[in-house]
Amino acid sequence: LIGVVLAATAIIFISFGFNNLNRWGLAIASPNAPFDLAGFSPAPVLIAVGIMIGYAFVIWTYRRQEQGKTPLLALEVTGSAQERAAVYAMFCVVALEAMLNFS
């Protein structure tokens, strides 16, 4: 349950931040932003918070493996160079798709 909440929250924050960069502003908050943080756009903040939550998910996964429990995602996937390359390739495909949809 903890892993699902961490992973889902990270994905939601990052996606919501990227989806609203154009509308809310890249750095300075536009008038369309629902709120501002001392004049700055909330979109990059959402992205940064999402990345930090994603990092917390990775730490949680390592701790769970050290305790001998089953993690939500086996980090051995990134253990070999071939598997890591496959993960990077899938990320690039998904990122390109998101960029095309965004534009």
Backbone atoms as SQL, in Angstrom:
CREATE TABLE atoms (id INTEGER PRIMARY KEY, chain TEXT, resi INTEGER, resn TEXT, atom TEXT, x REAL, y REAL, z REAL);
INSERT INTO atoms VALUES
  (1, 'A', 1, 'LEU', 'N', 0.821, -1.197, 0.000),
  (2, 'A', 1, 'LEU', 'CA', 0.000, 0.000, 0.000),
  (3, 'A', 1, 'LEU', 'C', 0.870, 1.267, 0.000),
  (4, 'A', 2, 'ILE', 'N', 1.926, 1.251, 0.793),
  (5, 'A', 2, 'ILE', 'CA', 2.804, 2.427, 0.862),
  (6, 'A', 2, 'ILE', 'C', 3.483, 2.657, -0.479),
  (7, 'A', 3, 'GLY', 'N', 3.968, 1.596, -1.093),
  (8, 'A', 3, 'GLY', 'CA', 4.627, 1.724, -2.392),
  (9, 'A', 3, 'GLY', 'C', 3.688, 2.248, -3.462),
  (10, 'A', 4, 'VAL', 'N', 2.466, 1.753, -3.469),
  (11, 'A', 4, 'VAL', 'CA', 1.476, 2.208, -4.449),
  (12, 'A', 4, 'VAL', 'C', 1.180, 3.692, -4.258),
  (13, 'A', 5, 'VAL', 'N', 0.995, 4.102, -3.020),
  (14, 'A', 5, 'VAL', 'CA', 0.697, 5.513, -2.748),
  (15, 'A', 5, 'VAL', 'C', 1.876, 6.403, -3.145),
  (16, 'A', 6, 'LEU', 'N', 3.093, 5.994, -2.799),
  (17, 'A', 6, 'LEU', 'CA', 4.267, 6.797, -3.168),
  (18, 'A', 6, 'LEU', 'C', 4.426, 6.893, -4.684),
  (19, 'A', 7, 'ALA', 'N', 4.331, 5.765, -5.375),
  (20, 'A', 7, 'ALA', 'CA', 4.516, 5.767, -6.828),
  (21, 'A', 7, 'ALA', 'C', 3.412, 6.558, -7.519),
  (22, 'A', 8, 'ALA', 'N', 2.171, 6.334, -7.119),
  (23, 'A', 8, 'ALA', 'CA', 1.050, 7.040, -7.754),
  (24, 'A', 8, 'ALA', 'C', 1.126, 8.539, -7.500),
  (25, 'A', 9, 'THR', 'N', 1.461, 8.927, -6.284),
  (26, 'A', 9, 'THR', 'CA', 1.564, 10.350, -5.958),
  (27, 'A', 9, 'THR', 'C', 2.676, 11.007, -6.759),
  (28, 'A', 10, 'ALA', 'N', 3.808, 10.351, -6.875),
  (29, 'A', 10, 'ALA', 'CA', 4.920, 10.903, -7.659),
  (30, 'A', 10, 'ALA', 'C', 4.511, 11.087, -9.115),
  (31, 'A', 11, 'ILE', 'N', 3.873, 10.080, -9.687),
  (32, 'A', 11, 'ILE', 'CA', 3.453, 10.172, -11.087),
  (33, 'A', 11, 'ILE', 'C', 2.423, 11.276, -11.278),
  (34, 'A', 12, 'ILE', 'N', 1.476, 11.384, -10.368),
  (35, 'A', 12, 'ILE', 'CA', 0.434, 12.418, -10.473),
  (36, 'A', 12, 'ILE', 'C', 1.046, 13.804, -10.380),
  (37, 'A', 13, 'PHE', 'N', 1.922, 14.028, -9.405),
  (38, 'A', 13, 'PHE', 'CA', 2.534, 15.353, -9.244),
  (39, 'A', 13, 'PHE', 'C', 3.354, 15.732, -10.474),
  (40, 'A', 14, 'ILE', 'N', 4.180, 14.807, -10.957),
  (41, 'A', 14, 'ILE', 'CA', 5.023, 15.107, -12.115),
  (42, 'A', 14, 'ILE', 'C', 4.164, 15.353, -13.347),
  (43, 'A', 15, 'SER', 'N', 3.175, 14.516, -13.577),
  (44, 'A', 15, 'SER', 'CA', 2.303, 14.684, -14.739),
  (45, 'A', 15, 'SER', 'C', 1.520, 15.980, -14.664),
  (46, 'A', 16, 'PHE', 'N', 0.952, 16.267, -13.506),
  (47, 'A', 16, 'PHE', 'CA', 0.169, 17.488, -13.342),
  (48, 'A', 16, 'PHE', 'C', 1.049, 18.722, -13.532),
  (49, 'A', 17, 'GLY', 'N', 2.271, 18.671, -13.028),
  (50, 'A', 17, 'GLY', 'CA', 3.189, 19.792, -13.210),
  (51, 'A', 17, 'GLY', 'C', 3.533, 20.024, -14.669),
  (52, 'A', 18, 'PHE', 'N', 3.911, 18.946, -15.381),
  (53, 'A', 18, 'PHE', 'CA', 4.257, 19.092, -16.801),
  (54, 'A', 18, 'PHE', 'C', 3.056, 19.502, -17.641),
  (55, 'A', 19, 'ASN', 'N', 1.883, 18.964, -17.340),
  (56, 'A', 19, 'ASN', 'CA', 0.683, 19.299, -18.118),
  (57, 'A', 19, 'ASN', 'C', 0.276, 20.753, -17.957),
  (58, 'A', 20, 'ASN', 'N', 0.661, 21.384, -16.863),
  (59, 'A', 20, 'ASN', 'CA', 0.249, 22.762, -16.619),
  (60, 'A', 20, 'ASN', 'C', 1.373, 23.784, -16.767),
  (61, 'A', 21, 'LEU', 'N', 2.538, 23.366, -17.239),
  (62, 'A', 21, 'LEU', 'CA', 3.645, 24.314, -17.435),
  (63, 'A', 21, 'LEU', 'C', 3.247, 25.444, -18.384),
  (64, 'A', 22, 'ASN', 'N', 2.615, 25.091, -19.478),
  (65, 'A', 22, 'ASN', 'CA', 2.248, 26.091, -20.480),
  (66, 'A', 22, 'ASN', 'C', 1.193, 27.044, -19.940),
  (67, 'A', 23, 'ARG', 'N', 0.219, 26.541, -19.213),
  (68, 'A', 23, 'ARG', 'CA', -0.886, 27.348, -18.716),
  (69, 'A', 23, 'ARG', 'C', -0.497, 28.182, -17.494),
  (70, 'A', 24, 'TRP', 'N', 0.271, 27.612, -16.590),
  (71, 'A', 24, 'TRP', 'CA', 0.601, 28.292, -15.343),
  (72, 'A', 24, 'TRP', 'C', 1.902, 29.068, -15.399),
  (73, 'A', 25, 'GLY', 'N', 2.735, 28.782, -16.390),
  (74, 'A', 25, 'GLY', 'CA', 4.010, 29.468, -16.511),
  (75, 'A', 25, 'GLY', 'C', 5.170, 28.560, -16.170),
  (76, 'A', 26, 'LEU', 'N', 6.275, 28.787, -16.876),
  (77, 'A', 26, 'LEU', 'CA', 7.462, 27.956, -16.674),
  (78, 'A', 26, 'LEU', 'C', 8.177, 28.316, -15.372),
  (79, 'A', 27, 'ALA', 'N', 8.286, 29.587, -15.104),
  (80, 'A', 27, 'ALA', 'CA', 8.949, 30.027, -13.866),
  (81, 'A', 27, 'ALA', 'C', 8.071, 31.037, -13.122),
  (82, 'A', 28, 'ILE', 'N', 7.683, 32.086, -13.817),
  (83, 'A', 28, 'ILE', 'CA', 6.835, 33.126, -13.218),
  (84, 'A', 28, 'ILE', 'C', 5.378, 32.714, -13.400),
  (85, 'A', 29, 'ALA', 'N', 4.593, 32.837, -12.348),
  (86, 'A', 29, 'ALA', 'CA', 3.191, 32.437, -12.400),
  (87, 'A', 29, 'ALA', 'C', 2.408, 33.344, -13.341),
  (88, 'A', 30, 'SER', 'N', 1.649, 32.728, -14.223),
  (89, 'A', 30, 'SER', 'CA', 0.777, 33.483, -15.123),
  (90, 'A', 30, 'SER', 'C', -0.547, 33.758, -14.407),
  (91, 'A', 31, 'PRO', 'N', -1.381, 34.621, -14.974),
  (92, 'A', 31, 'PRO', 'CA', -2.697, 34.873, -14.349),
  (93, 'A', 31, 'PRO', 'C', -3.590, 33.630, -14.304),
  (94, 'A', 32, 'ASN', 'N', -3.300, 32.625, -15.125),
  (95, 'A', 32, 'ASN', 'CA', -4.098, 31.400, -15.134),
  (96, 'A', 32, 'ASN', 'C', -3.749, 30.444, -14.006),
  (97, 'A', 33, 'ALA', 'N', -2.644, 30.675, -13.325),
  (98, 'A', 33, 'ALA', 'CA', -2.231, 29.782, -12.240),
  (99, 'A', 33, 'ALA', 'C', -3.228, 29.877, -11.091),
  (100, 'A', 34, 'PRO', 'N', -3.577, 28.749, -10.480),
  (101, 'A', 34, 'PRO', 'CA', -4.546, 28.790, -9.380),
  (102, 'A', 34, 'PRO', 'C', -4.004, 29.509, -8.145),
  (103, 'A', 35, 'PHE', 'N', -2.698, 29.523, -7.993),
  (104, 'A', 35, 'PHE', 'CA', -2.027, 30.238, -6.905),
  (105, 'A', 35, 'PHE', 'C', -0.584, 30.431, -7.325),
  (106, 'A', 36, 'ASP', 'N', 0.131, 31.243, -6.608),
  (107, 'A', 36, 'ASP', 'CA', 1.558, 31.388, -6.890),
  (108, 'A', 36, 'ASP', 'C', 2.336, 31.248, -5.593),
  (109, 'A', 37, 'LEU', 'N', 3.594, 30.949, -5.743),
  (110, 'A', 37, 'LEU', 'CA', 4.487, 30.796, -4.600),
  (111, 'A', 37, 'LEU', 'C', 5.497, 31.923, -4.655),
  (112, 'A', 38, 'ALA', 'N', 5.162, 33.032, -4.035),
  (113, 'A', 38, 'ALA', 'CA', 5.990, 34.245, -4.055),
  (114, 'A', 38, 'ALA', 'C', 6.234, 34.709, -5.492),
  (115, 'A', 39, 'GLY', 'N', 5.208, 34.599, -6.331),
  (116, 'A', 39, 'GLY', 'CA', 5.300, 35.033, -7.718),
  (117, 'A', 39, 'GLY', 'C', 5.721, 33.941, -8.687),
  (118, 'A', 40, 'PHE', 'N', 6.141, 32.798, -8.172),
  (119, 'A', 40, 'PHE', 'CA', 6.592, 31.709, -9.028),
  (120, 'A', 40, 'PHE', 'C', 5.442, 30.745, -9.330),
  (121, 'A', 41, 'SER', 'N', 5.536, 30.103, -10.467),
  (122, 'A', 41, 'SER', 'CA', 4.529, 29.150, -10.916),
  (123, 'A', 41, 'SER', 'C', 4.556, 27.890, -10.052),
  (124, 'A', 42, 'PRO', 'N', 3.388, 27.322, -9.755),
  (125, 'A', 42, 'PRO', 'CA', 3.369, 26.075, -8.988),
  (126, 'A', 42, 'PRO', 'C', 3.749, 24.851, -9.819),
  (127, 'A', 43, 'ALA', 'N', 3.762, 24.963, -11.140),
  (128, 'A', 43, 'ALA', 'CA', 4.041, 23.791, -11.992),
  (129, 'A', 43, 'ALA', 'C', 5.430, 23.201, -11.749),
  (130, 'A', 44, 'PRO', 'N', 6.524, 23.989, -11.801),
  (131, 'A', 44, 'PRO', 'CA', 7.832, 23.369, -11.536),
  (132, 'A', 44, 'PRO', 'C', 7.972, 22.856, -10.103),
  (133, 'A', 45, 'VAL', 'N', 7.241, 23.459, -9.179),
  (134, 'A', 45, 'VAL', 'CA', 7.274, 22.988, -7.794),
  (135, 'A', 45, 'VAL', 'C', 6.635, 21.599, -7.712),
  (136, 'A', 46, 'LEU', 'N', 5.507, 21.416, -8.420),
  (137, 'A', 46, 'LEU', 'CA', 4.868, 20.106, -8.448),
  (138, 'A', 46, 'LEU', 'C', 5.806, 19.050, -9.036),
  (139, 'A', 47, 'ILE', 'N', 6.526, 19.427, -10.082),
  (140, 'A', 47, 'ILE', 'CA', 7.475, 18.497, -10.702),
  (141, 'A', 47, 'ILE', 'C', 8.576, 18.131, -9.708),
  (142, 'A', 48, 'ALA', 'N', 9.127, 19.118, -9.030),
  (143, 'A', 48, 'ALA', 'CA', 10.203, 18.868, -8.061),
  (144, 'A', 48, 'ALA', 'C', 9.710, 18.003, -6.904),
  (145, 'A', 49, 'VAL', 'N', 8.518, 18.290, -6.401),
  (146, 'A', 49, 'VAL', 'CA', 7.963, 17.490, -5.303),
  (147, 'A', 49, 'VAL', 'C', 7.707, 16.061, -5.772),
  (148, 'A', 50, 'GLY', 'N', 7.221, 15.908, -6.998),
  (149, 'A', 50, 'GLY', 'CA', 7.000, 14.578, -7.558),
  (150, 'A', 50, 'GLY', 'C', 8.284, 13.783, -7.663),
  (151, 'A', 51, 'ILE', 'N', 9.353, 14.442, -8.064),
  (152, 'A', 51, 'ILE', 'CA', 10.652, 13.766, -8.157),
  (153, 'A', 51, 'ILE', 'C', 11.128, 13.340, -6.769),
  (154, 'A', 52, 'MET', 'N', 10.940, 14.207, -5.774),
  (155, 'A', 52, 'MET', 'CA', 11.339, 13.847, -4.405),
  (156, 'A', 52, 'MET', 'C', 10.516, 12.669, -3.878),
  (157, 'A', 53, 'ILE', 'N', 9.224, 12.635, -4.187),
  (158, 'A', 53, 'ILE', 'CA', 8.391, 11.518, -3.759),
  (159, 'A', 53, 'ILE', 'C', 8.818, 10.239, -4.490),
  (160, 'A', 54, 'GLY', 'N', 9.183, 10.371, -5.758),
  (161, 'A', 54, 'GLY', 'CA', 9.706, 9.214, -6.498),
  (162, 'A', 54, 'GLY', 'C', 10.981, 8.685, -5.869),
  (163, 'A', 55, 'TYR', 'N', 11.835, 9.586, -5.410),
  (164, 'A', 55, 'TYR', 'CA', 13.058, 9.172, -4.718),
  (165, 'A', 55, 'TYR', 'C', 12.721, 8.459, -3.408),
  (166, 'A', 56, 'ALA', 'N', 11.699, 8.951, -2.706),
  (167, 'A', 56, 'ALA', 'CA', 11.253, 8.286, -1.474),
  (168, 'A', 56, 'ALA', 'C', 10.754, 6.880, -1.781),
  (169, 'A', 57, 'PHE', 'N', 10.113, 6.708, -2.940),
  (170, 'A', 57, 'PHE', 'CA', 9.666, 5.373, -3.358),
  (171, 'A', 57, 'PHE', 'C', 10.853, 4.440, -3.548),
  (172, 'A', 58, 'VAL', 'N', 11.917, 4.925, -4.171),
  (173, 'A', 58, 'VAL', 'CA', 13.108, 4.097, -4.387),
  (174, 'A', 58, 'VAL', 'C', 13.735, 3.717, -3.045),
  (175, 'A', 59, 'ILE', 'N', 13.835, 4.660, -2.131),
  (176, 'A', 59, 'ILE', 'CA', 14.389, 4.374, -0.801),
  (177, 'A', 59, 'ILE', 'C', 13.525, 3.344, -0.081),
  (178, 'A', 60, 'TRP', 'N', 12.199, 3.512, -0.154),
  (179, 'A', 60, 'TRP', 'CA', 11.281, 2.554, 0.468),
  (180, 'A', 60, 'TRP', 'C', 11.479, 1.159, -0.124),
  (181, 'A', 61, 'THR', 'N', 11.666, 1.097, -1.438),
  (182, 'A', 61, 'THR', 'CA', 11.869, -0.188, -2.106),
  (183, 'A', 61, 'THR', 'C', 13.151, -0.857, -1.626),
  (184, 'A', 62, 'TYR', 'N', 14.258, -0.089, -1.520),
  (185, 'A', 62, 'TYR', 'CA', 15.519, -0.652, -1.015),
  (186, 'A', 62, 'TYR', 'C', 15.346, -1.189, 0.406),
  (187, 'A', 63, 'ARG', 'N', 14.690, -0.426, 1.252),
  (188, 'A', 63, 'ARG', 'CA', 14.503, -0.865, 2.642),
  (189, 'A', 63, 'ARG', 'C', 13.659, -2.133, 2.708),
  (190, 'A', 64, 'ARG', 'N', 12.644, -2.185, 1.878),
  (191, 'A', 64, 'ARG', 'CA', 11.782, -3.368, 1.859),
  (192, 'A', 64, 'ARG', 'C', 12.566, -4.610, 1.416),
  (193, 'A', 65, 'GLN', 'N', 13.435, -4.450, 0.423),
  (194, 'A', 65, 'GLN', 'CA', 14.259, -5.573, -0.023),
  (195, 'A', 65, 'GLN', 'C', 15.245, -6.002, 1.067),
  (196, 'A', 66, 'GLU', 'N', 15.811, -5.034, 1.776),
  (197, 'A', 66, 'GLU', 'CA', 16.754, -5.357, 2.849),
  (198, 'A', 66, 'GLU', 'C', 16.072, -6.133, 3.973),
  (199, 'A', 67, 'GLN', 'N', 14.787, -5.887, 4.187),
  (200, 'A', 67, 'GLN', 'CA', 14.026, -6.589, 5.219),
  (201, 'A', 67, 'GLN', 'C', 13.565, -7.966, 4.757),
  (202, 'A', 68, 'GLY', 'N', 13.847, -8.302, 3.497),
  (203, 'A', 68, 'GLY', 'CA', 13.457, -9.598, 2.963),
  (204, 'A', 68, 'GLY', 'C', 12.011, -9.659, 2.511),
  (205, 'A', 69, 'LYS', 'N', 11.383, -8.514, 2.374),
  (206, 'A', 69, 'LYS', 'CA', 9.986, -8.468, 1.932),
  (207, 'A', 69, 'LYS', 'C', 9.933, -8.209, 0.431),
  (208, 'A', 70, 'THR', 'N', 8.794, -8.466, -0.157),
  (209, 'A', 70, 'THR', 'CA', 8.621, -8.275, -1.590),
  (210, 'A', 70, 'THR', 'C', 8.307, -6.817, -1.879),
  (211, 'A', 71, 'PRO', 'N', 9.136, -6.163, -2.705),
  (212, 'A', 71, 'PRO', 'CA', 8.860, -4.770, -3.044),
  (213, 'A', 71, 'PRO', 'C', 7.827, -4.679, -4.162),
  (214, 'A', 72, 'LEU', 'N', 7.294, -3.500, -4.348),
  (215, 'A', 72, 'LEU', 'CA', 6.352, -3.276, -5.434),
  (216, 'A', 72, 'LEU', 'C', 7.049, -3.388, -6.782),
  (217, 'A', 73, 'LEU', 'N', 8.284, -2.922, -6.852),
  (218, 'A', 73, 'LEU', 'CA', 9.072, -2.962, -8.076),
  (219, 'A', 73, 'LEU', 'C', 10.451, -3.506, -7.732),
  (220, 'A', 74, 'ALA', 'N', 10.850, -4.566, -8.413),
  (221, 'A', 74, 'ALA', 'CA', 12.174, -5.132, -8.177),
  (222, 'A', 74, 'ALA', 'C', 13.221, -4.235, -8.824),
  (223, 'A', 75, 'LEU', 'N', 14.140, -3.716, -8.032),
  (224, 'A', 75, 'LEU', 'CA', 15.151, -2.800, -8.556),
  (225, 'A', 75, 'LEU', 'C', 16.244, -3.526, -9.325),
  (226, 'A', 76, 'GLU', 'N', 16.198, -4.851, -9.361),
  (227, 'A', 76, 'GLU', 'CA', 17.150, -5.600, -10.161),
  (228, 'A', 76, 'GLU', 'C', 16.953, -5.326, -11.652),
  (229, 'A', 77, 'VAL', 'N', 15.799, -4.762, -11.988),
  (230, 'A', 77, 'VAL', 'CA', 15.510, -4.425, -13.385),
  (231, 'A', 77, 'VAL', 'C', 16.572, -3.473, -13.926),
  (232, 'A', 78, 'THR', 'N', 17.095, -2.629, -13.079),
  (233, 'A', 78, 'THR', 'CA', 18.118, -1.678, -13.509),
  (234, 'A', 78, 'THR', 'C', 19.522, -2.177, -13.213),
  (235, 'A', 79, 'GLY', 'N', 19.661, -3.453, -12.872),
  (236, 'A', 79, 'GLY', 'CA', 20.961, -4.002, -12.499),
  (237, 'A', 79, 'GLY', 'C', 21.928, -4.173, -13.658),
  (238, 'A', 80, 'SER', 'N', 21.474, -4.689, -14.788),
  (239, 'A', 80, 'SER', 'CA', 22.379, -4.909, -15.911),
  (240, 'A', 80, 'SER', 'C', 22.246, -3.772, -16.919),
  (241, 'A', 81, 'ALA', 'N', 23.269, -3.620, -17.731),
  (242, 'A', 81, 'ALA', 'CA', 23.280, -2.538, -18.725),
  (243, 'A', 81, 'ALA', 'C', 22.174, -2.730, -19.761),
  (244, 'A', 82, 'GLN', 'N', 21.898, -3.961, -20.144),
  (245, 'A', 82, 'GLN', 'CA', 20.857, -4.215, -21.142),
  (246, 'A', 82, 'GLN', 'C', 19.473, -3.872, -20.603),
  (247, 'A', 83, 'GLU', 'N', 19.198, -4.267, -19.387),
  (248, 'A', 83, 'GLU', 'CA', 17.893, -3.958, -18.798),
  (249, 'A', 83, 'GLU', 'C', 17.732, -2.464, -18.580),
  (250, 'A', 84, 'ARG', 'N', 18.807, -1.817, -18.157),
  (251, 'A', 84, 'ARG', 'CA', 18.768, -0.372, -17.954),
  (252, 'A', 84, 'ARG', 'C', 18.522, 0.343, -19.276),
  (253, 'A', 85, 'ALA', 'N', 19.153, -0.117, -20.354),
  (254, 'A', 85, 'ALA', 'CA', 18.950, 0.473, -21.676),
  (255, 'A', 85, 'ALA', 'C', 17.502, 0.299, -22.128),
  (256, 'A', 86, 'ALA', 'N', 16.913, -0.853, -21.838),
  (257, 'A', 86, 'ALA', 'CA', 15.510, -1.079, -22.201),
  (258, 'A', 86, 'ALA', 'C', 14.585, -0.136, -21.437),
  (259, 'A', 87, 'VAL', 'N', 14.867, 0.086, -20.152),
  (260, 'A', 87, 'VAL', 'CA', 14.058, 1.011, -19.358),
  (261, 'A', 87, 'VAL', 'C', 14.202, 2.432, -19.901),
  (262, 'A', 88, 'TYR', 'N', 15.428, 2.850, -20.240),
  (263, 'A', 88, 'TYR', 'CA', 15.641, 4.183, -20.816),
  (264, 'A', 88, 'TYR', 'C', 14.924, 4.330, -22.149),
  (265, 'A', 89, 'ALA', 'N', 14.957, 3.287, -22.967),
  (266, 'A', 89, 'ALA', 'CA', 14.279, 3.329, -24.266),
  (267, 'A', 89, 'ALA', 'C', 12.772, 3.470, -24.085),
  (268, 'A', 90, 'MET', 'N', 12.206, 2.719, -23.143),
  (269, 'A', 90, 'MET', 'CA', 10.766, 2.839, -22.881),
  (270, 'A', 90, 'MET', 'C', 10.426, 4.233, -22.365),
  (271, 'A', 91, 'PHE', 'N', 11.296, 4.785, -21.503),
  (272, 'A', 91, 'PHE', 'CA', 11.070, 6.140, -21.001),
  (273, 'A', 91, 'PHE', 'C', 11.080, 7.148, -22.147),
  (274, 'A', 92, 'CYS', 'N', 12.029, 7.001, -23.065),
  (275, 'A', 92, 'CYS', 'CA', 12.108, 7.922, -24.209),
  (276, 'A', 92, 'CYS', 'C', 10.867, 7.840, -25.079),
  (277, 'A', 93, 'VAL', 'N', 10.357, 6.634, -25.310),
  (278, 'A', 93, 'VAL', 'CA', 9.147, 6.471, -26.118),
  (279, 'A', 93, 'VAL', 'C', 7.961, 7.156, -25.441),
  (280, 'A', 94, 'VAL', 'N', 7.803, 6.945, -24.153),
  (281, 'A', 94, 'VAL', 'CA', 6.687, 7.543, -23.420),
  (282, 'A', 94, 'VAL', 'C', 6.849, 9.071, -23.367),
  (283, 'A', 95, 'ALA', 'N', 8.075, 9.551, -23.153),
  (284, 'A', 95, 'ALA', 'CA', 8.312, 10.991, -23.113),
  (285, 'A', 95, 'ALA', 'C', 8.024, 11.646, -24.460),
  (286, 'A', 96, 'LEU', 'N', 8.445, 10.991, -25.542),
  (287, 'A', 96, 'LEU', 'CA', 8.168, 11.526, -26.881),
  (288, 'A', 96, 'LEU', 'C', 6.665, 11.560, -27.150),
  (289, 'A', 97, 'GLU', 'N', 5.967, 10.519, -26.734),
  (290, 'A', 97, 'GLU', 'CA', 4.508, 10.496, -26.907),
  (291, 'A', 97, 'GLU', 'C', 3.854, 11.647, -26.140),
  (292, 'A', 98, 'ALA', 'N', 4.301, 11.870, -24.917),
  (293, 'A', 98, 'ALA', 'CA', 3.746, 12.966, -24.113),
  (294, 'A', 98, 'ALA', 'C', 4.055, 14.317, -24.762),
  (295, 'A', 99, 'MET', 'N', 5.260, 14.471, -25.308),
  (296, 'A', 99, 'MET', 'CA', 5.615, 15.739, -25.966),
  (297, 'A', 99, 'MET', 'C', 4.760, 15.966, -27.201),
  (298, 'A', 100, 'LEU', 'N', 4.516, 14.911, -27.957),
  (299, 'A', 100, 'LEU', 'CA', 3.671, 15.061, -29.143),
  (300, 'A', 100, 'LEU', 'C', 2.249, 15.420, -28.755),
  (301, 'A', 101, 'ASN', 'N', 1.726, 14.780, -27.722),
  (302, 'A', 101, 'ASN', 'CA', 0.371, 15.111, -27.266),
  (303, 'A', 101, 'ASN', 'C', 0.313, 16.533, -26.720),
  (304, 'A', 102, 'PHE', 'N', 1.364, 16.956, -26.060),
  (305, 'A', 102, 'PHE', 'CA', 1.396, 18.294, -25.480),
  (306, 'A', 102, 'PHE', 'C', 1.409, 19.361, -26.578),
  (307, 'A', 103, 'SER', 'N', 2.186, 19.099, -27.639),
  (308, 'A', 103, 'SER', 'CA', 2.287, 20.106, -28.690),
  (309, 'A', 103, 'SER', 'C', 1.052, 20.061, -29.580);
